[in-house]
Amino acid sequence: MAEANDGVSEGDGGTAELERLANAVLWPGFYGRTVPAWLDTALHQGLAGVVYFAQNIGPDLAALSAGIRAANPQALIGIDEEGGSVTRLEAATGSTLPGAAQLGALDDVTATEATGAELARRVRAVGADVVLGPVADVNTDPRNPVIGVRAFGADADLVSRHVVAAVEGVQAGGVAACVKHFPGHGDTHVDSHHDLPRIAVDPAEIERVHLAPFRAAIAAGVDAVMTAHIVVPAWGEEPATLNPRVLGMLREAGFDGVIITDALDMAAIRESVGIGGGGVLALAAGADLLCIGNPTNPGAAALPDQDEHDYRTARDAIVAALRDGSLSRERVLEAGARVARLATKLAEAATPAEAEAYDAAGILRRALRVRGDLKAADSPFVVDARRSSTLAVDSAAGYVSEALAAGAATVRFDAAQLDETQRDAAVDAALAQAEGRRIALLVDRIDTDPAQRALVAVFAARAAEVVAVNVGLPAEDAGVPVIEVGSASRIGAELARERLVGSVR
């Protein structure tokens, strides 16, 4: 924290000036598909921009972007779009882009760069200019509930080369890439949307494994880095987002771009120091742009004005900290200047050359893996046994099972929520409805979830033919043929069906 005499006293500027300083480092989400009045006012008062989430996506998204830029021509418009299991642009129907795990399994950096370029093209077409990706985490803990198939893999070298390829593809398209989640969210089995993970890994291993992709991205000229709400006890008890030692590592590595916080409305921050306190501490620690988060995250508990409420909470806390001297004016000015430089760079970027035709299906056909003896057969009966969705990943999205079943009836249940009697009854009911057809069992955790593995075994014992369609991390022998898809996406499910009912290569 700065000394008190570095702050802004009542005589150093009025409320309007302090609010403009705060606005320059704030990046909220919002409700709706038009610009709400509070957001229009904030944009006219220098708000850094906005982040789009699924509730903002509609046929007039380009017009929404134009309205935001009419209020502030320098506004950065970000979108949490990764492809694969995480999509906002195609939230209603499922992604038609490969996800990171699929690209990592293929290990063709040309395909990854082309996917980054296609992602940039789609984002630019709707008027946005910052992609919150690629994921640079090395997923070394297979239990990880928040990263998993969002990562390119579990090997630092593989992740590093694909992160670089993705960054180069995105940024060649005139869009900023933001690698995440520094210093690495891959070695945890706790979801920071709900709690504060602690990474009890030797710092030397973090340096060797988890920091490597971020160093590679910095060397490749990445525009932005997103922080993680994780605690590394060897580096202090503050989560990385609020830890000056951890964020200082980025500057020591030569990164002079924008440090963006992960969403401040996640429980790791909201339920500890709060959105306002977290914003002030993050700025003091070295962050430049505060991602406030998605106002729909509280679910049924969300306020009708949750978007404005969270924005004002963050803004007013920064203003108060500037007034009482607990936050340095110079630090906020420095952060705002970095954000403004990125906005200027993107506004002045030349229109990218027309890209070559992009073949997502061709890339994914090469990425899909079949284990076991799988023969083409008639349309299967789909049993969707995936775990429940999380705030990070819409794991149980209906478009996956619908695409796999080609619109036919499906059965859905989460084995982890059923006792043995309930499970057996559900299996019997599904088999009766299947009427002898092959069972396509849609799973995403047979690598680590005993309930899913047991379910596969029960179906294998009772059905004439079962195939597992795995949209999660690859598993050891499941006892049945497995189609390793590697993402919960519409295009992945469509190509898995192609393998089920068409010729198998």
Coordinates of N, CA, C and O in Angstrom, one line a residue, residues 133-277:
G133 N -8.7 -15.2 -23.4 CA -8.1 -16.4 -23.7 C -6.9 -16.2 -24.5 O -6.6 -15.0 -24.9
P134 N -6.0 -17.2 -24.7 CA -6.3 -18.6 -24.4 C -5.9 -18.9 -22.9 O -5.2 -18.1 -22.2
V135 N -6.4 -20.1 -22.5 CA -6.0 -20.6 -21.1 C -4.6 -21.1 -21.2 O -4.2 -21.9 -22.0
A136 N -3.8 -20.5 -20.3 CA -2.3 -20.9 -20.3 C -2.0 -21.8 -19.1 O -0.9 -22.1 -18.8
D137 N -3.1 -22.3 -18.4 CA -2.9 -23.2 -17.3 C -2.4 -24.6 -17.7 O -2.9 -25.1 -18.8
V138 N -1.5 -25.2 -17.0 CA -1.1 -26.6 -17.2 C -1.9 -27.4 -16.3 O -1.7 -27.4 -15.0
N139 N -2.8 -28.2 -16.8 CA -3.8 -28.9 -16.0 C -3.2 -30.2 -15.4 O -3.4 -31.3 -15.8
T140 N -2.4 -30.1 -14.3 CA -1.6 -31.2 -13.7 C -2.5 -32.0 -12.7 O -2.1 -33.1 -12.3
D141 N -3.6 -31.4 -12.3 CA -4.5 -32.2 -11.4 C -5.7 -32.6 -12.1 O -6.6 -31.7 -12.5
P142 N -5.9 -33.9 -12.4 CA -7.0 -34.3 -13.2 C -8.4 -34.1 -12.5 O -9.4 -34.1 -13.2
R143 N -8.4 -33.8 -11.2 CA -9.6 -33.5 -10.5 C -10.1 -32.1 -10.7 O -11.2 -31.7 -10.2
N144 N -9.3 -31.3 -11.4 CA -9.5 -29.9 -11.5 C -11.0 -29.6 -12.0 O -11.3 -30.0 -13.1
P145 N -11.8 -28.9 -11.1 CA -13.2 -28.7 -11.5 C -13.4 -27.5 -12.4 O -14.5 -27.3 -12.9
V146 N -12.4 -26.7 -12.6 CA -12.6 -25.4 -13.2 C -11.8 -25.2 -14.5 O -12.1 -24.4 -15.4
I147 N -10.7 -26.0 -14.7 CA -9.9 -25.9 -15.9 C -10.1 -27.2 -16.8 O -10.8 -27.1 -17.7
G148 N -9.5 -28.3 -16.5 CA -9.8 -29.5 -17.2 C -9.5 -29.3 -18.7 O -8.5 -29.0 -19.1
V149 N -10.6 -29.6 -19.5 CA -10.4 -29.5 -21.0 C -10.3 -28.1 -21.5 O -10.1 -27.9 -22.7
R150 N -10.3 -27.1 -20.6 CA -10.1 -25.7 -21.1 C -8.6 -25.5 -21.3 O -8.2 -24.5 -21.9
A151 N -7.7 -26.4 -20.8 CA -6.3 -26.3 -20.9 C -5.9 -27.1 -22.1 O -6.5 -28.1 -22.5
F152 N -4.7 -26.8 -22.7 CA -4.2 -27.5 -23.8 C -3.7 -28.9 -23.4 O -3.6 -29.8 -24.2
G153 N -3.3 -29.0 -22.1 CA -2.9 -30.3 -21.6 C -2.2 -30.2 -20.3 O -2.3 -29.2 -19.6
A154 N -1.4 -31.3 -20.0 CA -0.8 -31.4 -18.7 C 0.7 -31.3 -18.8 O 1.4 -31.4 -17.8
D155 N 1.2 -31.0 -20.0 CA 2.7 -30.9 -20.2 C 3.0 -29.4 -20.5 O 2.4 -28.8 -21.4
A156 N 4.0 -28.9 -19.8 CA 4.3 -27.4 -19.9 C 4.8 -27.1 -21.3 O 4.4 -26.0 -21.8
D157 N 5.6 -27.9 -21.9 CA 6.1 -27.6 -23.2 C 4.9 -27.5 -24.3 O 4.9 -26.6 -25.1
L158 N 4.1 -28.5 -24.2 CA 2.9 -28.6 -25.1 C 2.0 -27.4 -24.9 O 1.6 -26.7 -25.9
V159 N 1.7 -27.1 -23.7 CA 0.8 -25.9 -23.4 C 1.5 -24.6 -23.9 O 0.8 -23.8 -24.5
S160 N 2.8 -24.5 -23.7 CA 3.5 -23.3 -24.1 C 3.4 -23.1 -25.6 O 3.1 -21.9 -26.0
R161 N 3.7 -24.1 -26.4 CA 3.7 -23.9 -27.8 C 2.3 -23.6 -28.4 O 2.2 -22.8 -29.3
H162 N 1.3 -24.2 -27.7 CA -0.1 -23.9 -28.2 C -0.6 -22.5 -27.7 O -1.4 -21.9 -28.4
V163 N -0.2 -22.1 -26.6 CA -0.5 -20.8 -26.1 C 0.0 -19.7 -27.0 O -0.6 -18.8 -27.5
V164 N 1.3 -19.9 -27.4 CA 1.9 -19.0 -28.3 C 1.2 -19.0 -29.7 O 0.9 -17.9 -30.2
A165 N 0.9 -20.1 -30.2 CA 0.2 -20.2 -31.5 C -1.2 -19.5 -31.4 O -1.6 -18.8 -32.3
A166 N -1.9 -19.8 -30.3 CA -3.2 -19.1 -30.1 C -3.1 -17.6 -30.0 O -3.9 -16.9 -30.6
V167 N -2.2 -17.1 -29.2 CA -1.9 -15.7 -29.1 C -1.6 -15.1 -30.4 O -2.2 -14.0 -30.8
E168 N -0.7 -15.7 -31.2 CA -0.3 -15.1 -32.5 C -1.5 -15.1 -33.4 O -1.7 -14.2 -34.2
G169 N -2.4 -16.2 -33.4 CA -3.5 -16.2 -34.3 C -4.5 -15.1 -33.9 O -5.1 -14.4 -34.8
V170 N -4.8 -15.0 -32.6 CA -5.8 -14.0 -32.2 C -5.3 -12.6 -32.5 O -6.0 -11.7 -33.1
Q171 N -4.0 -12.3 -32.1 CA -3.6 -10.9 -32.2 C -3.3 -10.5 -33.7 O -3.3 -9.3 -34.0
A172 N -3.0 -11.5 -34.6 CA -2.8 -11.2 -36.0 C -4.2 -10.7 -36.5 O -4.2 -10.1 -37.6
G173 N -5.3 -11.1 -35.9 CA -6.6 -10.7 -36.3 C -7.0 -9.4 -35.8 O -8.2 -9.0 -35.9
G174 N -6.1 -8.6 -35.2 CA -6.5 -7.3 -34.7 C -7.2 -7.2 -33.4 O -7.9 -6.2 -33.1
V175 N -7.1 -8.3 -32.7 CA -7.8 -8.4 -31.4 C -6.8 -8.8 -30.3 O -5.8 -9.5 -30.6
A176 N -7.0 -8.2 -29.1 CA -6.1 -8.5 -28.0 C -6.4 -9.9 -27.4 O -7.5 -10.3 -27.2
A177 N -5.3 -10.6 -27.1 CA -5.4 -11.9 -26.4 C -5.1 -11.6 -24.9 O -4.3 -10.8 -24.6
C178 N -5.8 -12.4 -24.0 CA -5.5 -12.3 -22.6 C -5.3 -13.7 -22.1 O -6.2 -14.4 -21.9
V179 N -4.0 -14.1 -21.8 CA -3.8 -15.4 -21.3 C -4.1 -15.5 -19.8 O -4.0 -14.5 -19.1
K180 N -4.6 -16.6 -19.4 CA -5.1 -16.8 -18.1 C -4.8 -18.2 -17.5 O -4.6 -19.1 -18.4
H181 N -4.7 -18.4 -16.2 CA -5.0 -17.5 -15.1 C -3.7 -17.5 -14.3 O -3.3 -18.5 -13.6
F182 N -2.9 -16.4 -14.3 CA -1.6 -16.3 -13.7 C -1.7 -16.4 -12.2 O -2.5 -15.7 -11.6
P183 N -0.8 -17.1 -11.6 CA 0.4 -17.9 -12.0 C 0.1 -19.3 -12.4 O 1.1 -20.1 -12.4
G184 N -1.1 -19.7 -12.7 CA -1.4 -21.0 -13.1 C -2.5 -21.7 -12.2 O -2.3 -21.8 -11.0
H185 N -3.6 -22.0 -12.8 CA -4.8 -22.6 -12.0 C -4.9 -24.1 -12.3 O -5.9 -24.7 -12.0
G186 N -3.8 -24.7 -12.8 CA -3.9 -26.1 -13.2 C -3.8 -27.1 -12.1 O -4.2 -28.3 -12.3
D187 N -3.2 -26.8 -11.0 CA -2.9 -27.8 -9.9 C -3.8 -27.5 -8.7 O -3.3 -27.2 -7.6
T188 N -5.1 -27.6 -9.0 CA -6.0 -27.4 -7.9 C -7.3 -28.3 -8.1 O -7.6 -28.6 -9.3
H189 N -7.9 -28.7 -7.0 CA -9.2 -29.4 -7.2 C -10.3 -28.6 -6.5 O -11.4 -29.1 -6.2
V190 N -10.1 -27.2 -6.3 CA -11.1 -26.3 -5.8 C -11.4 -25.3 -6.8 O -10.5 -24.8 -7.5
D191 N -12.7 -24.9 -7.0 CA -13.1 -24.0 -7.9 C -13.2 -22.6 -7.3 O -13.9 -22.4 -6.3
S192 N -12.4 -21.6 -7.8 CA -12.3 -20.3 -7.1 C -13.6 -19.5 -7.3 O -13.7 -18.5 -6.7
H193 N -14.5 -20.0 -8.2 CA -15.8 -19.3 -8.2 C -16.6 -19.5 -6.9 O -17.5 -18.8 -6.5
H194 N -16.2 -20.6 -6.1 CA -16.9 -20.9 -4.9 C -16.0 -20.9 -3.7 O -16.6 -20.8 -2.5
D195 N -14.7 -20.9 -3.8 CA -13.8 -21.0 -2.6 C -12.5 -20.4 -3.0 O -12.3 -20.1 -4.2
L196 N -11.5 -20.4 -2.1 CA -10.2 -19.9 -2.4 C -9.2 -21.0 -2.4 O -8.9 -21.5 -1.4
P197 N -8.8 -21.4 -3.6 CA -7.9 -22.6 -3.7 C -6.5 -22.2 -3.1 O -6.0 -21.1 -3.3
R198 N -5.8 -23.2 -2.5 CA -4.5 -23.1 -2.0 C -3.6 -24.1 -2.8 O -4.0 -25.2 -2.9
I199 N -2.5 -23.6 -3.4 CA -1.7 -24.4 -4.2 C -0.4 -24.8 -3.4 O 0.5 -24.1 -3.3
A200 N -0.5 -26.0 -2.9 CA 0.6 -26.5 -2.0 C 1.6 -27.2 -2.8 O 1.9 -28.4 -2.7
V201 N 2.2 -26.5 -3.8 CA 3.2 -27.1 -4.7 C 4.5 -26.3 -4.5 O 4.5 -25.1 -4.2
D202 N 5.6 -27.1 -4.6 CA 6.9 -26.4 -4.4 C 7.0 -25.3 -5.4 O 6.8 -25.4 -6.6
P203 N 7.5 -24.1 -4.9 CA 7.6 -23.0 -5.8 C 8.5 -23.3 -7.0 O 8.3 -22.7 -8.1
A204 N 9.5 -24.1 -6.9 CA 10.4 -24.5 -8.0 C 9.6 -25.2 -9.1 O 9.8 -25.0 -10.3
E205 N 8.6 -26.0 -8.7 CA 7.8 -26.7 -9.7 C 6.8 -25.7 -10.4 O 6.6 -25.8 -11.6
I206 N 6.3 -24.7 -9.6 CA 5.5 -23.7 -10.2 C 6.3 -22.9 -11.2 O 5.8 -22.7 -12.4
E207 N 7.5 -22.6 -10.9 CA 8.3 -21.8 -11.8 C 8.6 -22.7 -13.1 O 8.5 -22.2 -14.2
R208 N 8.9 -23.9 -12.9 CA 9.3 -24.8 -14.0 C 8.1 -25.2 -14.9 O 8.2 -25.2 -16.1
V209 N 7.0 -25.5 -14.3 CA 5.8 -26.0 -15.0 C 4.8 -24.9 -15.3 O 4.5 -24.6 -16.5
H210 N 4.3 -24.3 -14.3 CA 3.1 -23.5 -14.4 C 3.3 -22.1 -15.0 O 2.5 -21.5 -15.6
L211 N 4.5 -21.5 -14.7 CA 4.8 -20.2 -15.2 C 5.3 -20.3 -16.7 O 5.3 -19.2 -17.4
A212 N 5.8 -21.4 -17.1 CA 6.4 -21.5 -18.5 C 5.5 -21.0 -19.6 O 5.9 -20.2 -20.4
P213 N 4.2 -21.4 -19.6 CA 3.4 -20.9 -20.7 C 3.2 -19.4 -20.7 O 3.0 -18.7 -21.7
F214 N 3.1 -18.8 -19.5 CA 3.0 -17.3 -19.4 C 4.3 -16.6 -19.9 O 4.2 -15.6 -20.6
R215 N 5.4 -17.2 -19.5 CA 6.7 -16.6 -20.0 C 6.7 -16.7 -21.6 O 7.1 -15.7 -22.2
A216 N 6.2 -17.8 -22.1 CA 6.2 -17.9 -23.6 C 5.3 -16.9 -24.2 O 5.6 -16.3 -25.3
A217 N 4.1 -16.7 -23.6 CA 3.2 -15.8 -24.1 C 3.7 -14.3 -24.1 O 3.5 -13.5 -25.0
I218 N 4.4 -14.0 -23.0 CA 5.0 -12.7 -22.9 C 6.0 -12.5 -23.9 O 6.1 -11.4 -24.6
A219 N 6.9 -13.5 -24.2 CA 7.9 -13.4 -25.2 C 7.2 -13.3 -26.6 O 7.8 -12.6 -27.5
A220 N 6.0 -13.8 -26.8 CA 5.3 -13.7 -28.0 C 4.6 -12.4 -28.2 O 3.9 -12.1 -29.2
G221 N 4.6 -11.5 -27.2 CA 4.0 -10.2 -27.2 C 2.5 -10.2 -26.9 O 1.8 -9.3 -27.4
V222 N 2.1 -11.0 -26.0 CA 0.7 -11.0 -25.6 C 0.3 -9.7 -25.0 O 1.1 -9.0 -24.3
D223 N -0.9 -9.2 -25.3 CA -1.4 -7.9 -24.9 C -1.8 -7.8 -23.4 O -1.7 -6.8 -22.8
A224 N -2.3 -8.9 -22.9 CA -2.9 -8.9 -21.5 C -2.7 -10.3 -20.9 O -2.6 -11.3 -21.5
V225 N -2.7 -10.2 -19.5 CA -2.6 -11.4 -18.7 C -3.7 -11.3 -17.6 O -3.8 -10.2 -17.0
M226 N -4.4 -12.4 -17.4 CA -5.4 -12.4 -16.3 C -4.9 -13.1 -15.1 O -4.3 -14.2 -15.3
T227 N -5.2 -12.6 -14.0 CA -4.7 -13.2 -12.7 C -5.7 -14.3 -12.2 O -6.8 -14.4 -12.7
A228 N -5.2 -15.1 -11.3 CA -5.9 -16.2 -10.7 C -6.2 -15.8 -9.2 O -5.4 -15.3 -8.5
H229 N -7.4 -16.2 -8.8 CA -7.7 -16.1 -7.3 C -7.2 -17.4 -6.6 O -8.1 -18.2 -6.1
I230 N -5.9 -17.6 -6.6 CA -5.4 -18.7 -5.9 C -4.3 -18.2 -4.9 O -3.6 -17.2 -5.1
V231 N -4.1 -19.0 -3.8 CA -3.1 -18.7 -2.9 C -1.9 -19.7 -3.0 O -2.1 -20.9 -3.1
V232 N -0.7 -19.1 -3.2 CA 0.5 -19.9 -3.1 C 1.2 -19.6 -1.8 O 1.8 -18.5 -1.7
P233 N 1.1 -20.4 -0.8 CA 1.5 -20.0 0.6 C 3.0 -19.6 0.6 O 3.4 -18.7 1.4
A234 N 3.8 -20.2 -0.3 CA 5.2 -19.8 -0.3 C 5.4 -18.3 -0.7 O 6.5 -17.7 -0.4
W235 N 4.4 -17.8 -1.4 CA 4.5 -16.4 -1.8 C 3.6 -15.4 -1.1 O 3.4 -14.3 -1.5
G236 N 3.0 -15.9 0.0 CA 2.2 -15.1 0.8 C 0.8 -15.6 0.9 O 0.4 -16.5 0.2
E237 N 0.0 -15.1 1.8 CA -1.4 -15.5 2.1 C -2.4 -14.8 1.2 O -3.6 -15.2 1.3
E238 N -2.0 -13.8 0.5 CA -3.0 -13.2 -0.4 C -3.2 -14.0 -1.7 O -2.3 -14.5 -2.2
P239 N -4.4 -14.0 -2.2 CA -4.6 -14.6 -3.5 C -3.8 -13.8 -4.5 O -3.5 -12.6 -4.4
A240 N -3.4 -14.5 -5.6 CA -2.5 -13.9 -6.6 C -3.0 -12.6 -7.1 O -2.2 -11.6 -7.3
T241 N -4.3 -12.4 -7.3 CA -4.9 -11.2 -7.8 C -4.6 -10.0 -6.9 O -4.5 -8.9 -7.3
L242 N -4.4 -10.3 -5.6 CA -4.2 -9.2 -4.6 C -2.8 -9.2 -4.1 O -2.5 -8.5 -3.1
N243 N -1.9 -9.9 -4.7 CA -0.6 -10.2 -4.1 C 0.5 -9.4 -4.9 O 0.8 -9.8 -6.1
P244 N 1.1 -8.4 -4.4 CA 2.1 -7.6 -5.2 C 3.3 -8.4 -5.6 O 3.9 -8.2 -6.6
R245 N 3.7 -9.4 -4.7 CA 4.8 -10.2 -5.1 C 4.6 -11.0 -6.3 O 5.4 -11.1 -7.2
V246 N 3.4 -11.6 -6.4 CA 3.0 -12.5 -7.5 C 2.9 -11.6 -8.8 O 3.4 -11.9 -9.9
L247 N 2.1 -10.5 -8.7 CA 1.9 -9.7 -9.9 C 3.2 -9.0 -10.3 O 3.5 -8.8 -11.5
G248 N 4.1 -8.8 -9.4 CA 5.4 -8.3 -9.7 C 6.2 -9.2 -10.5 O 7.1 -8.8 -11.3
M249 N 6.0 -10.5 -10.4 CA 6.7 -11.5 -11.3 C 6.4 -11.2 -12.8 O 7.3 -11.5 -13.6
L250 N 5.2 -10.7 -13.1 CA 4.9 -10.5 -14.5 C 5.8 -9.3 -15.0 O 6.3 -9.4 -16.1
R251 N 5.9 -8.3 -14.2 CA 6.8 -7.1 -14.6 C 8.2 -7.5 -14.7 O 9.0 -7.1 -15.6
E252 N 8.7 -8.4 -13.7 CA 10.1 -8.8 -13.7 C 10.3 -9.7 -15.0 O 11.5 -9.8 -15.4
A253 N 9.3 -10.4 -15.5 CA 9.5 -11.2 -16.7 C 9.4 -10.4 -18.0 O 9.5 -10.9 -19.1
G254 N 9.3 -9.0 -17.8 CA 9.3 -8.2 -19.0 C 8.0 -7.8 -19.6 O 7.9 -7.2 -20.6
F255 N 6.9 -8.1 -18.9 CA 5.6 -7.9 -19.4 C 5.2 -6.4 -19.0 O 5.2 -6.0 -17.9
D256 N 4.9 -5.6 -20.1 CA 4.4 -4.3 -19.8 C 3.0 -4.0 -20.4 O 2.6 -2.9 -20.6
G257 N 2.3 -5.1 -20.6 CA 0.9 -5.0 -21.0 C 0.0 -4.8 -19.9 O 0.3 -4.5 -18.8
V258 N -1.3 -5.1 -20.1 CA -2.4 -4.9 -19.2 C -2.6 -6.2 -18.3 O -2.8 -7.3 -18.8
I259 N -2.5 -6.0 -17.0 CA -2.8 -7.1 -16.1 C -4.3 -6.9 -15.7 O -4.7 -5.9 -15.1
I260 N -5.1 -7.9 -16.0 CA -6.5 -7.9 -15.8 C -6.8 -8.9 -14.7 O -6.3 -10.0 -14.7
T261 N -7.7 -8.5 -13.8 CA -8.1 -9.4 -12.7 C -9.1 -10.4 -13.2 O -9.9 -10.1 -14.1
D262 N -9.1 -11.7 -12.7 CA -10.2 -12.5 -12.8 C -11.4 -11.8 -12.1 O -11.2 -10.9 -11.4
A263 N -12.6 -12.3 -12.4 CA -13.8 -11.6 -11.9 C -13.8 -11.4 -10.4 O -13.6 -12.3 -9.7
L264 N -14.0 -10.2 -10.0 CA -14.0 -9.8 -8.6 C -15.3 -10.3 -7.9 O -15.4 -10.3 -6.6
D265 N -16.3 -10.8 -8.7 CA -17.5 -11.3 -8.0 C -17.4 -12.7 -7.7 O -18.4 -13.3 -7.1
M266 N -16.3 -13.4 -8.0 CA -16.1 -14.8 -7.6 C -16.0 -14.9 -6.1 O -15.5 -14.0 -5.4
A267 N -16.4 -16.0 -5.5 CA -16.5 -16.1 -4.1 C -15.1 -15.9 -3.4 O -15.1 -15.4 -2.3
A268 N -14.1 -16.3 -4.1 CA -12.7 -16.2 -3.5 C -12.4 -14.7 -3.1 O -11.7 -14.5 -2.2
I269 N -13.1 -13.8 -3.8 CA -12.9 -12.4 -3.5 C -14.1 -11.8 -2.9 O -14.1 -11.2 -1.8
R270 N -15.3 -12.0 -3.5 CA -16.5 -11.4 -2.9 C -16.8 -11.8 -1.5 O -17.2 -10.9 -0.7
E271 N -16.5 -13.0 -1.1 CA -16.8 -13.5 0.2 C -15.7 -13.4 1.2 O -15.7 -13.8 2.3
S272 N -14.6 -12.8 0.8 CA -13.4 -12.5 1.7 C -13.3 -11.0 1.9 O -13.8 -10.5 2.9
V273 N -12.7 -10.3 0.9 CA -12.5 -8.9 1.1 C -13.5 -8.1 0.4 O -13.6 -6.8 0.5
G274 N -14.4 -8.7 -0.4 CA -15.5 -8.0 -1.1 C -15.0 -7.4 -2.4 O -13.8 -7.3 -2.7
I275 N -16.0 -7.1 -3.3 CA -15.7 -6.6 -4.6 C -14.9 -5.2 -4.5 O -13.9 -5.0 -5.1
G276 N -15.4 -4.4 -3.6 CA -14.7 -3.1 -3.4 C -13.3 -3.2 -2.8 O -12.3 -2.7 -3.4
G277 N -13.2 -3.9 -1.7 CA -11.9 -4.1 -1.1 C -11.0 -4.9 -2.0 O -9.8 -4.6 -2.1

